[in-house]
């Protein structure tokens, strides 16, 4: 049985889809066969909003610091479901909502997507991953090609107008000089950068 919701730390995670326009070299999706217990995060279908909302019935939302949309796929691929579930959570109230995204929602849907998050999402965390478009294309291998990096940056900048907190994230496996460039990019765009340890 696949897990639509799962607990990690003090947050409740929502696993909306296994779809993603990227094929990141580090992505656990590419190691699907070796996932062990995490295999339960492989969905046999994308859940409907009704299925996700029903799953919340097993949890006391007040016990969690955040509800985080983040699974073994890109949550913005399931945009309509994400928005419907956020509306439900806003109706319940009392819990912060975060979306962890590759930032390619605009390319996925062919329109600006940041405005759709207004009033529904408290935090957007965008995976910056690399220090420039060429490296991004090589590491994340987006189906959109080299245009993806700039589109990701633009999405993050747009989010600042619609979402209270926006941040970039990178993982500390990239070389220090790349980390430094990522810091400069984040500072130039006025977006905090979170440097995650590989095992976080
Ligand atoms: S963007 Fe995320 S889900 Fe998609 S391939 Fe990369 S790491 Fe995996």
GROMACS .gro file of C-alpha atoms and ligand atoms in nm:
model
  208
    1UNK     CA    1   0.000   0.000   0.000
    2UNK     CA    2   0.150   0.331  -0.101
    3UNK     CA    3   0.177   0.621   0.144
    4UNK     CA    4   0.000   0.943   0.046
    5UNK     CA    5   0.100   1.098   0.381
    6UNK     CA    6   0.405   1.024   0.590
    7UNK     CA    7   0.563   1.169   0.901
    8UNK     CA    8   0.922   1.284   0.912
    9UNK     CA    9   1.051   1.479   1.211
   10UNK     CA   10   0.779   1.715   1.327
   11UNK     CA   11   0.622   1.757   0.984
   12UNK     CA   12   0.357   1.574   0.788
   13UNK     CA   13   0.454   1.514   0.426
   14UNK     CA   14   0.217   1.483   0.132
   15UNK     CA   15   0.319   1.258  -0.154
   16UNK     CA   16   0.106   1.370  -0.449
   17UNK     CA   17   0.276   1.221  -0.750
   18UNK     CA   18   0.579   1.037  -0.882
   19UNK     CA   19   0.578   1.247  -1.200
   20UNK     CA   20   0.863   1.490  -1.259
   21UNK     CA   21   1.006   1.661  -1.568
   22UNK     CA   22   1.360   1.613  -1.434
   23UNK     CA   23   1.588   1.312  -1.404
   24UNK     CA   24   1.832   1.438  -1.143
   25UNK     CA   25   2.142   1.225  -1.122
   26UNK     CA   26   2.106   1.209  -0.742
   27UNK     CA   27   1.733   1.139  -0.736
   28UNK     CA   28   1.617   0.839  -0.537
   29UNK     CA   29   1.355   0.781  -0.811
   30UNK     CA   30   1.636   0.648  -1.027
   31UNK     CA   31   1.715   0.391  -0.756
   32UNK     CA   32   1.357   0.273  -0.730
   33UNK     CA   33   1.445  -0.096  -0.703
   34UNK     CA   34   1.666  -0.039  -0.399
   35UNK     CA   35   1.427   0.167  -0.194
   36UNK     CA   36   1.331  -0.092   0.066
   37UNK     CA   37   1.066   0.046   0.300
   38UNK     CA   38   1.062   0.374   0.109
   39UNK     CA   39   0.912   0.179  -0.178
   40UNK     CA   40   0.575   0.258  -0.019
   41UNK     CA   41   0.619   0.614  -0.149
   42UNK     CA   42   0.577   0.487  -0.503
   43UNK     CA   43   0.220   0.562  -0.591
   44UNK     CA   44   0.025   0.330  -0.817
   45UNK     CA   45  -0.176   0.635  -0.922
   46UNK     CA   46  -0.176   1.005  -0.842
   47UNK     CA   47  -0.424   1.045  -0.557
   48UNK     CA   48  -0.722   1.271  -0.607
   49UNK     CA   49  -0.774   1.565  -0.375
   50UNK     CA   50  -1.055   1.366  -0.213
   51UNK     CA   51  -0.819   1.075  -0.145
   52UNK     CA   52  -0.556   1.305   0.007
   53UNK     CA   53  -0.813   1.481   0.223
   54UNK     CA   54  -0.950   1.146   0.340
   55UNK     CA   55  -0.595   1.041   0.436
   56UNK     CA   56  -0.567   1.346   0.664
   57UNK     CA   57  -0.845   1.192   0.872
   58UNK     CA   58  -0.588   0.959   1.029
   59UNK     CA   59  -0.376   1.248   1.159
   60UNK     CA   60  -0.410   1.525   1.418
   61UNK     CA   61  -0.286   1.824   1.220
   62UNK     CA   62  -0.224   2.027   1.536
   63UNK     CA   63   0.057   1.784   1.619
   64UNK     CA   64   0.268   1.893   1.322
   65UNK     CA   65   0.476   2.202   1.260
   66UNK     CA   66   0.414   2.198   0.885
   67UNK     CA   67   0.238   2.009   0.614
   68UNK     CA   68   0.496   1.973   0.337
   69UNK     CA   69   0.419   1.878  -0.021
   70UNK     CA   70   0.722   1.673  -0.115
   71UNK     CA   71   0.740   1.318  -0.239
   72UNK     CA   72   0.926   1.109  -0.492
   73UNK     CA   73   0.803   1.339  -0.763
   74UNK     CA   74   0.737   1.706  -0.830
   75UNK     CA   75   0.425   1.828  -0.644
   76UNK     CA   76   0.365   2.105  -0.899
   77UNK     CA   77   0.297   1.829  -1.154
   78UNK     CA   78  -0.022   1.766  -0.954
   79UNK     CA   79  -0.107   2.135  -0.932
   80UNK     CA   80  -0.487   2.112  -0.923
   81UNK     CA   81  -0.474   1.852  -0.646
   82UNK     CA   82  -0.217   2.053  -0.454
   83UNK     CA   83  -0.431   2.368  -0.468
   84UNK     CA   84  -0.746   2.181  -0.367
   85UNK     CA   85  -0.571   2.019  -0.071
   86UNK     CA   86  -0.425   2.355   0.036
   87UNK     CA   87  -0.776   2.506   0.029
   88UNK     CA   88  -0.891   2.221   0.252
   89UNK     CA   89  -0.602   2.276   0.494
   90UNK     CA   90  -0.669   2.650   0.505
   91UNK     CA   91  -1.029   2.566   0.595
   92UNK     CA   92  -0.913   2.345   0.880
   93UNK     CA   93  -0.656   2.607   0.985
   94UNK     CA   94  -0.377   2.593   1.238
   95UNK     CA   95  -0.105   2.437   1.027
   96UNK     CA   96   0.164   2.591   0.809
   97UNK     CA   97   0.189   2.475   0.448
   98UNK     CA   98   0.513   2.435   0.256
   99UNK     CA   99   0.581   2.324  -0.100
  100UNK     CA  100   0.921   2.176  -0.183
  101UNK     CA  101   0.958   2.214  -0.557
  102UNK     CA  102   1.204   2.202  -0.843
  103UNK     CA  103   1.065   2.542  -0.943
  104UNK     CA  104   0.961   2.433  -1.290
  105UNK     CA  105   0.586   2.475  -1.241
  106UNK     CA  106   0.566   2.749  -1.505
  107UNK     CA  107   0.726   2.527  -1.769
  108UNK     CA  108   0.518   2.226  -1.666
  109UNK     CA  109   0.193   2.419  -1.706
  110UNK     CA  110   0.289   2.678  -1.966
  111UNK     CA  111   0.179   2.970  -1.749
  112UNK     CA  112   0.287   3.159  -1.436
  113UNK     CA  113   0.209   2.938  -1.138
  114UNK     CA  114   0.339   3.141  -0.843
  115UNK     CA  115   0.021   3.359  -0.833
  116UNK     CA  116  -0.188   3.044  -0.782
  117UNK     CA  117  -0.015   2.983  -0.448
  118UNK     CA  118  -0.122   3.317  -0.300
  119UNK     CA  119  -0.306   3.276   0.028
  120UNK     CA  120  -0.266   2.899   0.018
  121UNK     CA  121   0.102   2.836   0.085
  122UNK     CA  122   0.322   2.976   0.362
  123UNK     CA  123   0.662   2.867   0.234
  124UNK     CA  124   0.804   2.765  -0.102
  125UNK     CA  125   1.143   2.593  -0.104
  126UNK     CA  126   1.299   2.582  -0.450
  127UNK     CA  127   1.580   2.339  -0.528
  128UNK     CA  128   1.858   2.553  -0.674
  129UNK     CA  129   2.087   2.251  -0.696
  130UNK     CA  130   2.371   2.400  -0.902
  131UNK     CA  131   2.553   2.725  -0.971
  132UNK     CA  132   2.461   2.779  -1.337
  133UNK     CA  133   2.236   2.672  -1.623
  134UNK     CA  134   2.487   2.438  -1.782
  135UNK     CA  135   2.548   2.242  -1.462
  136UNK     CA  136   2.176   2.244  -1.384
  137UNK     CA  137   2.102   2.092  -1.722
  138UNK     CA  138   2.368   1.825  -1.671
  139UNK     CA  139   2.266   1.733  -1.316
  140UNK     CA  140   1.888   1.775  -1.321
  141UNK     CA  141   1.836   1.678  -1.686
  142UNK     CA  142   1.505   1.864  -1.721
  143UNK     CA  143   1.287   1.768  -2.016
  144UNK     CA  144   1.270   2.140  -2.099
  145UNK     CA  145   1.644   2.164  -2.168
  146UNK     CA  146   1.872   2.458  -2.086
  147UNK     CA  147   1.586   2.706  -2.042
  148UNK     CA  148   1.488   2.535  -1.719
  149UNK     CA  149   1.746   2.701  -1.492
  150UNK     CA  150   1.635   3.057  -1.566
  151UNK     CA  151   1.268   2.954  -1.545
  152UNK     CA  152   1.336   2.806  -1.201
  153UNK     CA  153   1.502   3.130  -1.085
  154UNK     CA  154   1.213   3.337  -1.223
  155UNK     CA  155   0.956   3.117  -1.046
  156UNK     CA  156   1.138   3.170  -0.716
  157UNK     CA  157   1.148   3.547  -0.769
  158UNK     CA  158   0.778   3.550  -0.862
  159UNK     CA  159   0.694   3.357  -0.545
  160UNK     CA  160   0.826   3.644  -0.335
  161UNK     CA  161   0.519   3.846  -0.444
  162UNK     CA  162   0.268   3.577  -0.349
  163UNK     CA  163   0.411   3.360  -0.072
  164UNK     CA  164   0.531   3.485   0.270
  165UNK     CA  165   0.854   3.282   0.275
  166UNK     CA  166   1.061   3.170  -0.023
  167UNK     CA  167   1.396   2.996  -0.004
  168UNK     CA  168   1.644   2.816  -0.221
  169UNK     CA  169   1.807   2.493  -0.120
  170UNK     CA  170   2.124   2.317  -0.222
  171UNK     CA  171   2.295   2.007  -0.089
  172UNK     CA  172   2.649   2.034   0.041
  173UNK     CA  173   2.780   1.768  -0.197
  174UNK     CA  174   2.866   2.030  -0.460
  175UNK     CA  175   3.213   2.190  -0.451
  176UNK     CA  176   3.275   2.492  -0.226
  177UNK     CA  177   3.325   2.728  -0.521
  178UNK     CA  178   2.984   2.629  -0.656
  179UNK     CA  179   2.829   2.678  -0.314
  180UNK     CA  180   2.978   3.028  -0.311
  181UNK     CA  181   2.821   3.110  -0.649
  182UNK     CA  182   2.486   2.975  -0.526
  183UNK     CA  183   2.513   3.205  -0.225
  184UNK     CA  184   2.577   3.499  -0.456
  185UNK     CA  185   2.283   3.407  -0.681
  186UNK     CA  186   2.050   3.376  -0.383
  187UNK     CA  187   2.171   3.708  -0.240
  188UNK     CA  188   2.131   3.882  -0.577
  189UNK     CA  189   1.771   3.761  -0.600
  190UNK     CA  190   1.697   3.840  -0.234
  191UNK     CA  191   1.609   3.482  -0.145
  192UNK     CA  192   1.758   3.298   0.155
  193UNK     CA  193   1.966   2.992   0.074
  194UNK     CA  194   1.950   2.677   0.284
  195UNK     CA  195   2.251   2.450   0.252
  196UNK     CA  196   2.137   2.101   0.342
  197UNK     CA  197   2.367   1.824   0.451
  198UNK     CA  198   2.354   1.523   0.222
  199UNK     CA  199   2.173   1.308   0.477
  200UNK     CA  200   1.911   1.571   0.577
  201LIG     S1  201   1.337   1.734  -0.929
  201LIG    FE1  202   1.322   1.609  -0.742
  201LIG     S2  203   1.182   1.441  -0.793
  201LIG    FE2  204   1.245   1.535  -0.985
  201LIG     S3  205   1.417   1.409  -1.055
  201LIG    FE3  206   1.501   1.583  -0.938
  201LIG     S4  207   1.523   1.513  -0.727
  201LIG    FE4  208   1.389   1.367  -0.835
   0.00000   0.00000   0.00000
